[in-house]
Amino acid sequence: MDHLVLTTEADWQRLTDRLVLDDLHVGQRFTSMSHVVDTDQIKRFAAEFDPQPFHLDEDAAANSLFAGLVASGWHTAALTMRLLVTGGVPIAGGIVGAGGEIAWPRPTRPGDELQVVSEVTEISPSRTKPDKGIVILRNETRNQRGEVVQVLTATLLVPRKPQASTCPSNPTREDVVAGTNTHERNAFSLPGHRHD
Amino acid sequence: MDHLVLTTEADWQRLTDRLVLDDLHVGQRFTSMSHVVDTDQIKRFAAEFDPQPFHLDEDAAANSLFAGLVASGWHTAALTMRLLVTGGVPIAGGIVGAGGEIAWPRPTRPGDELQVVSEVTEISPSRTKPDKGIVILRNETRNQRGEVVQVLTATLLVPRKPQASTCPSNPTREDVVAGTNTHERNAFSLPGHRHD
């Protein structure tokens, strides 16, 4: 599978065949479904999480840096996650991120239809555990004009095919911390909680 | 002001004296108010933005990597923004971020009381515009045990005191793109929209 494009949630439901690390390759791409953002969604998210005038009030926003109402960058990030999780990137065990880099080259505005295009840029099997590894996924969130509103370069924990181990599991975060990969510094550590 | 700690929203309302770039210095710290995250908030955010079993269902979560229900990392990020905006860091013109690096060293769980401690790590006046600049702010989101659940190193656009210009304004994003600062590559560009 070089470039997965799902067009309905039903496609996604049928896709029972989730990917493990061994199924991925650098350059592999995925395109999510799309989501239209409206004024109500923007104001509702902002009221709860980012109550600043340029996200809440059209008149105040018109006189701001943005020259109009814009979504919180964290709203764009949250919607990007929804698109990844509901059809964007079908990883076995779910999308478990340890962190990443985020940039908002331009804001999301009311009426924008967002879609995420993801590309595998790096794959690092764990040095110490045969059943997991780290994948770097670069996710561009684009509006209906193809303009990029967010770039998220995410560090994901991804399970591997069962190898010597008789008990495959999701990655644990200690593995990652214990590893030598340069991205592993960002990863979770859950002291006192080991799965293997 | 070396370390601002607000204890009530009323304190914040009284703080009409917001900071411009010239008021900041490297090493300056701010501590936000706190927010208690409960199970309902975690599930509600997840249902809308990150519908994965370990954010939605206690039983499924108990058998996951996380060994219990956890908040989406994007929920932790959104709550961090709320804490910054409602009393964390009083920047003139609001908190306008162009991007940054984010890491979740451990998950947020039901009952966690989050608080954000922010530190100015870099201040870069714009090379080309006298009325704005970039500030790098490192924000640790901590739970009630002082454990760090998120580190966000954010690139913020911050206005300066009026200098030669007679018309102070918020930073525009072209300035940042036009600049030479290493962080400026992450910044907004709003073609066709200039404030000055």
Coordinates of N, CA, C and O in Angstrom, one line a residue, chain A residues 53-169:
Chain A
P53 N -9.9 37.0 22.0 CA -10.9 37.7 21.1 C -10.9 37.3 19.7 O -12.0 37.1 19.1
F54 N -9.7 37.0 19.1 CA -9.7 36.7 17.7 C -10.2 35.3 17.4 O -10.3 34.9 16.2
H55 N -10.5 34.5 18.4 CA -11.1 33.2 18.2 C -12.6 33.2 18.6 O -13.3 32.2 18.4
L56 N -13.1 34.3 19.2 CA -14.4 34.3 19.8 C -15.4 35.3 19.2 O -16.6 35.1 19.4
D57 N -14.9 36.4 18.7 CA -15.7 37.5 18.3 C -15.3 38.1 17.0 O -14.2 38.5 16.8
E58 N -16.2 38.1 16.0 CA -15.9 38.5 14.7 C -15.4 40.0 14.6 O -14.4 40.2 13.9
D59 N -16.0 40.9 15.4 CA -15.6 42.3 15.3 C -14.2 42.4 15.9 O -13.4 43.1 15.3
A60 N -13.9 41.8 17.0 CA -12.6 41.9 17.6 C -11.6 41.3 16.7 O -10.5 41.8 16.5
A61 N -12.0 40.2 16.1 CA -11.1 39.5 15.2 C -10.7 40.3 13.9 O -9.6 40.3 13.4
A62 N -11.7 41.0 13.5 CA -11.5 41.9 12.3 C -10.4 42.9 12.5 O -9.7 43.3 11.6
N63 N -10.3 43.4 13.7 CA -9.3 44.4 14.1 C -8.0 43.8 14.6 O -7.1 44.5 15.1
S64 N -7.9 42.5 14.6 CA -6.7 41.8 15.1 C -5.7 41.5 13.9 O -6.0 41.8 12.8
L65 N -4.6 41.0 14.3 CA -3.5 40.5 13.4 C -4.1 39.6 12.3 O -3.6 39.6 11.2
F66 N -5.2 38.9 12.6 CA -5.7 37.9 11.7 C -6.7 38.5 10.7 O -7.1 37.8 9.8
A67 N -7.2 39.7 11.0 CA -8.2 40.3 10.1 C -9.4 39.5 9.8 O -10.0 39.4 8.7
G68 N -9.9 38.8 10.9 CA -11.1 37.9 10.8 C -11.0 36.8 11.8 O -9.9 36.5 12.3
L69 N -12.1 36.2 12.0 CA -12.2 35.1 13.0 C -11.3 33.9 12.5 O -11.4 33.5 11.3
V70 N -10.5 33.4 13.4 CA -9.7 32.2 13.1 C -9.8 31.2 14.2 O -10.1 31.5 15.4
A71 N -9.6 29.9 13.9 CA -9.6 28.9 14.9 C -8.3 28.9 15.7 O -7.2 29.2 15.2
S72 N -8.4 28.5 16.9 CA -7.2 28.3 17.7 C -6.3 27.3 17.0 O -6.8 26.3 16.4
G73 N -5.0 27.5 17.1 CA -4.1 26.4 16.5 C -4.3 25.1 17.1 O -4.2 24.0 16.5
W74 N -4.7 25.1 18.4 CA -4.9 23.8 19.1 C -6.2 23.1 18.6 O -6.3 21.9 18.7
H75 N -7.1 23.9 18.1 CA -8.3 23.4 17.5 C -7.9 22.7 16.2 O -8.3 21.6 15.9
T76 N -7.1 23.4 15.4 CA -6.6 22.7 14.1 C -5.8 21.4 14.5 O -6.0 20.4 13.8
A77 N -5.1 21.5 15.6 CA -4.3 20.3 16.0 C -5.3 19.1 16.4 O -5.1 18.0 16.0
A78 N -6.3 19.5 17.1 CA -7.3 18.5 17.6 C -8.0 17.9 16.4 O -8.3 16.7 16.4
L79 N -8.4 18.7 15.5 CA -9.2 18.2 14.3 C -8.3 17.4 13.4 O -8.7 16.4 12.9
T80 N -7.0 17.7 13.4 CA -6.0 16.9 12.7 C -6.0 15.5 13.3 O -6.0 14.5 12.6
M81 N -5.9 15.4 14.6 CA -5.9 14.1 15.3 C -7.2 13.4 15.0 O -7.1 12.2 14.7
R82 N -8.3 14.0 15.0 CA -9.6 13.3 14.6 C -9.5 12.7 13.2 O -9.8 11.5 13.0
L83 N -8.9 13.5 12.3 CA -8.8 13.0 10.9 C -7.8 11.8 10.8 O -8.1 10.9 10.1
L84 N -6.8 11.9 11.6 CA -5.8 10.8 11.6 C -6.4 9.5 12.2 O -6.2 8.4 11.7
V85 N -7.1 9.7 13.3 CA -7.6 8.5 14.0 C -8.8 7.9 13.3 O -9.1 6.7 13.4
T86 N -9.6 8.7 12.6 CA -10.8 8.2 12.0 C -10.6 7.9 10.5 O -11.5 8.1 9.7
G87 N -9.5 7.5 10.1 CA -9.3 7.1 8.7 C -8.0 7.5 8.1 O -7.7 7.2 7.0
G88 N -7.2 8.3 8.9 CA -6.0 8.9 8.2 C -4.9 7.9 8.1 O -4.3 7.6 7.1
V89 N -4.5 7.3 9.3 CA -3.3 6.4 9.3 C -3.7 5.2 10.1 O -3.8 5.3 11.4
P90 N -3.9 4.0 9.5 CA -4.4 2.8 10.2 C -3.3 2.0 10.9 O -2.9 0.9 10.4
I91 N -2.8 2.5 12.0 CA -1.7 1.8 12.7 C -2.3 0.9 13.8 O -3.2 1.2 14.5
A92 N -1.8 -0.3 13.8 CA -2.2 -1.3 14.8 C -2.0 -0.8 16.2 O -1.0 -0.2 16.5
G93 N -3.0 -0.9 17.0 CA -2.9 -0.5 18.4 C -3.3 1.0 18.6 O -3.2 1.5 19.7
G94 N -3.6 1.7 17.4 CA -3.9 3.1 17.5 C -2.8 4.0 17.3 O -1.6 3.6 17.1
I95 N -3.1 5.3 17.3 CA -2.1 6.3 17.1 C -1.6 6.8 18.5 O -2.4 7.5 19.2
V96 N -0.4 6.4 18.9 CA 0.1 6.8 20.2 C 1.3 7.6 19.9 O 2.4 7.2 19.4
G97 N 1.2 8.9 20.3 CA 2.3 9.9 20.0 C 3.0 10.2 21.3 O 2.4 10.3 22.3
A98 N 4.3 10.4 21.1 CA 5.1 10.8 22.3 C 5.4 12.3 22.2 O 5.9 12.8 23.2
G99 N 5.1 12.9 21.1 CA 5.4 14.3 20.9 C 5.7 14.6 19.5 O 5.4 13.8 18.6
G100 N 6.3 15.8 19.2 CA 6.6 16.2 17.9 C 6.8 17.7 17.7 O 6.9 18.4 18.8
E101 N 6.9 18.1 16.5 CA 7.0 19.5 16.2 C 5.8 19.9 15.5 O 5.2 19.2 14.6
I102 N 5.3 21.1 15.8 CA 4.1 21.6 15.2 C 4.3 23.1 14.7 O 5.0 23.8 15.3
A103 N 3.7 23.4 13.6 CA 3.8 24.7 13.0 C 2.5 25.1 12.4 O 1.8 24.2 11.8
W104 N 2.1 26.3 12.5 CA 0.8 26.8 11.9 C 1.2 27.9 10.9 O 1.2 29.1 11.2
P105 N 1.5 27.5 9.6 CA 1.9 28.5 8.6 C 0.8 29.5 8.3 O 1.1 30.6 7.9
R106 N -0.5 29.2 8.5 CA -1.6 30.1 8.3 C -2.8 29.6 9.2 O -2.8 28.4 9.4
P107 N -3.7 30.4 9.5 CA -4.8 30.0 10.4 C -5.9 29.3 9.6 O -6.0 29.4 8.4
T108 N -6.6 28.5 10.4 CA -7.9 27.9 9.9 C -9.0 28.9 10.1 O -9.1 29.5 11.2
R109 N -9.8 29.1 9.1 CA -10.9 30.0 9.1 C -12.3 29.4 8.9 O -12.3 28.2 8.4
P110 N -13.4 30.0 9.3 CA -14.7 29.4 9.2 C -14.9 29.0 7.7 O -14.6 29.8 6.8
G111 N -15.5 27.8 7.5 CA -15.7 27.3 6.2 C -14.6 26.5 5.6 O -14.8 25.8 4.6
D112 N -13.4 26.5 6.2 CA -12.3 25.7 5.7 C -12.7 24.2 5.8 O -13.2 23.8 6.8
E113 N -12.3 23.5 4.8 CA -12.5 22.0 4.8 C -11.1 21.4 4.9 O -10.2 21.6 4.0
L114 N -10.8 20.8 6.0 CA -9.5 20.3 6.3 C -9.3 18.9 6.0 O -10.2 18.1 6.1
Q115 N -8.1 18.5 5.5 CA -7.7 17.2 5.2 C -6.3 17.0 5.5 O -5.5 17.9 5.4
V116 N -5.9 15.8 5.9 CA -4.5 15.6 6.4 C -3.8 14.6 5.4 O -4.4 13.5 5.1
V117 N -2.7 15.0 4.9 CA -1.8 14.1 4.1 C -0.6 13.8 4.9 O 0.1 14.7 5.4
S118 N -0.4 12.5 5.2 CA 0.7 12.1 6.1 C 1.7 11.3 5.3 O 1.4 10.6 4.3
E119 N 3.0 11.4 5.7 CA 4.1 10.7 5.0 C 5.0 10.1 6.1 O 5.4 10.8 7.0
V120 N 5.4 8.9 5.9 CA 6.3 8.2 6.8 C 7.7 8.8 6.4 O 8.1 8.7 5.2
T121 N 8.4 9.3 7.3 CA 9.8 9.9 7.0 C 10.9 9.1 7.7 O 12.0 9.3 7.3
E122 N 10.6 8.3 8.7 CA 11.6 7.6 9.4 C 11.0 6.4 10.1 O 9.9 6.5 10.7
I123 N 11.7 5.3 10.1 CA 11.3 4.1 10.8 C 12.4 3.5 11.6 O 13.5 3.3 11.1
S124 N 12.2 3.4 12.9 CA 13.3 2.9 13.8 C 12.9 1.8 14.7 O 12.2 2.1 15.7
P125 N 13.1 0.6 14.3 CA 12.8 -0.5 15.2 C 13.6 -0.3 16.6 O 14.7 0.3 16.6
S126 N 13.0 -0.7 17.7 CA 13.6 -0.6 19.0 C 14.9 -1.4 19.0 O 14.9 -2.5 18.5
R127 N 15.9 -0.8 19.6 CA 17.2 -1.5 19.7 C 17.1 -2.7 20.7 O 17.8 -3.7 20.6
T128 N 16.2 -2.5 21.6 CA 16.2 -3.5 22.7 C 15.0 -4.4 22.7 O 15.0 -5.5 23.3
K129 N 13.9 -4.0 22.1 CA 12.7 -4.8 22.1 C 12.2 -5.2 20.7 O 12.1 -4.3 19.9
P130 N 12.0 -6.5 20.5 CA 11.7 -6.9 19.1 C 10.3 -6.6 18.7 O 10.0 -6.7 17.5
D131 N 9.4 -6.2 19.6 CA 8.0 -6.1 19.2 C 7.5 -4.6 19.0 O 6.3 -4.4 19.0
K132 N 8.4 -3.7 18.9 CA 8.0 -2.3 18.8 C 9.0 -1.4 18.2 O 10.2 -1.8 18.0
G133 N 8.7 -0.2 17.9 CA 9.6 0.8 17.3 C 9.0 2.1 17.2 O 7.9 2.4 17.7
I134 N 9.7 3.0 16.6 CA 9.3 4.4 16.5 C 9.2 4.8 15.0 O 10.0 4.4 14.2
V135 N 8.1 5.5 14.7 CA 7.9 6.0 13.3 C 7.7 7.5 13.3 O 7.0 8.0 14.2
I136 N 8.4 8.2 12.5 CA 8.2 9.6 12.4 C 7.3 9.8 11.2 O 7.5 9.4 10.1
L137 N 6.2 10.5 11.5 CA 5.1 10.8 10.5 C 5.0 12.3 10.3 O 4.7 13.0 11.3
R138 N 5.1 12.8 9.1 CA 5.0 14.2 8.8 C 3.5 14.4 8.3 O 3.2 13.8 7.2
N139 N 2.8 15.2 9.0 CA 1.4 15.3 8.7 C 1.1 16.8 8.3 O 1.2 17.7 9.1
E140 N 0.7 17.0 7.0 CA 0.3 18.3 6.5 C -1.3 18.4 6.6 O -1.9 17.6 6.0
T141 N -1.8 19.4 7.3 CA -3.2 19.6 7.3 C -3.5 20.8 6.3 O -2.9 21.8 6.4
R142 N -4.3 20.5 5.3 CA -4.5 21.4 4.2 C -6.0 21.9 4.2 O -6.9 21.1 4.5
N143 N -6.2 23.1 3.7 CA -7.6 23.5 3.5 C -8.0 23.2 2.1 O -7.3 22.6 1.3
Q144 N -9.2 23.7 1.8 CA -9.8 23.3 0.5 C -9.1 23.9 -0.7 O -9.3 23.5 -1.9
R145 N -8.2 24.9 -0.5 CA -7.4 25.4 -1.5 C -6.0 24.8 -1.6 O -5.1 25.2 -2.4
G146 N -5.8 23.8 -0.8 CA -4.5 23.1 -0.8 C -3.5 23.8 0.1 O -2.3 23.4 0.1
E147 N -3.9 24.9 0.7 CA -2.9 25.7 1.6 C -2.7 24.9 2.9 O -3.7 24.4 3.4
V148 N -1.5 24.9 3.3 CA -1.1 24.2 4.5 C -1.4 25.0 5.7 O -0.9 26.1 5.9
V149 N -2.3 24.6 6.6 CA -2.6 25.3 7.9 C -1.8 24.7 9.1 O -1.7 25.4 10.1
Q150 N -1.3 23.5 8.9 CA -0.5 23.0 10.0 C 0.4 21.9 9.5 O 0.1 21.1 8.6
V151 N 1.6 21.9 10.0 CA 2.5 20.8 9.8 C 2.9 20.2 11.1 O 3.4 20.9 12.0
L152 N 2.6 18.9 11.3 CA 2.9 18.2 12.5 C 3.8 17.0 12.2 O 3.5 16.1 11.5
T153 N 5.0 17.1 12.7 CA 6.0 16.0 12.6 C 5.9 15.2 13.9 O 6.4 15.7 14.9
A154 N 5.3 14.1 13.8 CA 4.9 13.3 15.0 C 5.8 12.1 15.2 O 6.1 11.4 14.3
T155 N 6.1 11.9 16.5 CA 6.9 10.7 16.9 C 5.9 9.7 17.4 O 5.2 9.9 18.4
L156 N 5.7 8.6 16.7 CA 4.7 7.6 17.0 C 5.3 6.3 17.5 O 6.4 5.9 17.0
L157 N 4.7 5.7 18.5 CA 5.1 4.4 19.0 C 4.3 3.3 18.2 O 3.0 3.4 18.2
V158 N 4.9 2.4 17.5 CA 4.2 1.5 16.6 C 4.7 0.0 16.9 O 5.9 -0.2 17.0
P159 N 3.7 -0.9 17.1 CA 4.1 -2.3 17.3 C 4.7 -3.0 16.1 O 4.4 -2.5 14.9
R160 N 5.4 -4.0 16.3 CA 6.0 -4.8 15.2 C 5.3 -6.1 15.1 O 4.5 -6.5 16.0
K161 N 5.5 -6.8 14.0 CA 5.0 -8.2 13.8 C 5.6 -9.1 14.9 O 6.8 -8.8 15.3
P162 N 4.9 -10.1 15.4 CA 5.5 -11.0 16.3 C 6.8 -11.6 15.7 O 6.8 -12.0 14.6
Q163 N 7.9 -11.6 16.5 CA 9.2 -12.1 16.0 C 9.5 -13.3 16.9 O 8.7 -14.3 17.0
A164 N 10.6 -13.3 17.6 CA 11.0 -14.4 18.5 C 10.0 -14.5 19.7 O 9.6 -15.5 20.1
S165 N 9.5 -13.3 20.1 CA 8.6 -13.2 21.2 C 7.3 -14.0 20.9 O 6.8 -14.0 19.8
T166 N 6.8 -14.7 22.0 CA 5.5 -15.4 21.8 C 4.3 -14.5 22.1 O 3.2 -14.9 22.0
C167 N 4.6 -13.3 22.7 CA 3.5 -12.5 23.2 C 3.7 -11.1 22.6 O 4.3 -10.2 23.3
P168 N 3.2 -10.8 21.4 CA 3.3 -9.5 20.8 C 2.5 -8.5 21.7 O 1.5 -8.9 22.3
S169 N 3.0 -7.3 21.8 CA 2.3 -6.3 22.6 C 2.5 -4.9 21.9 O 3.3 -4.8 21.0

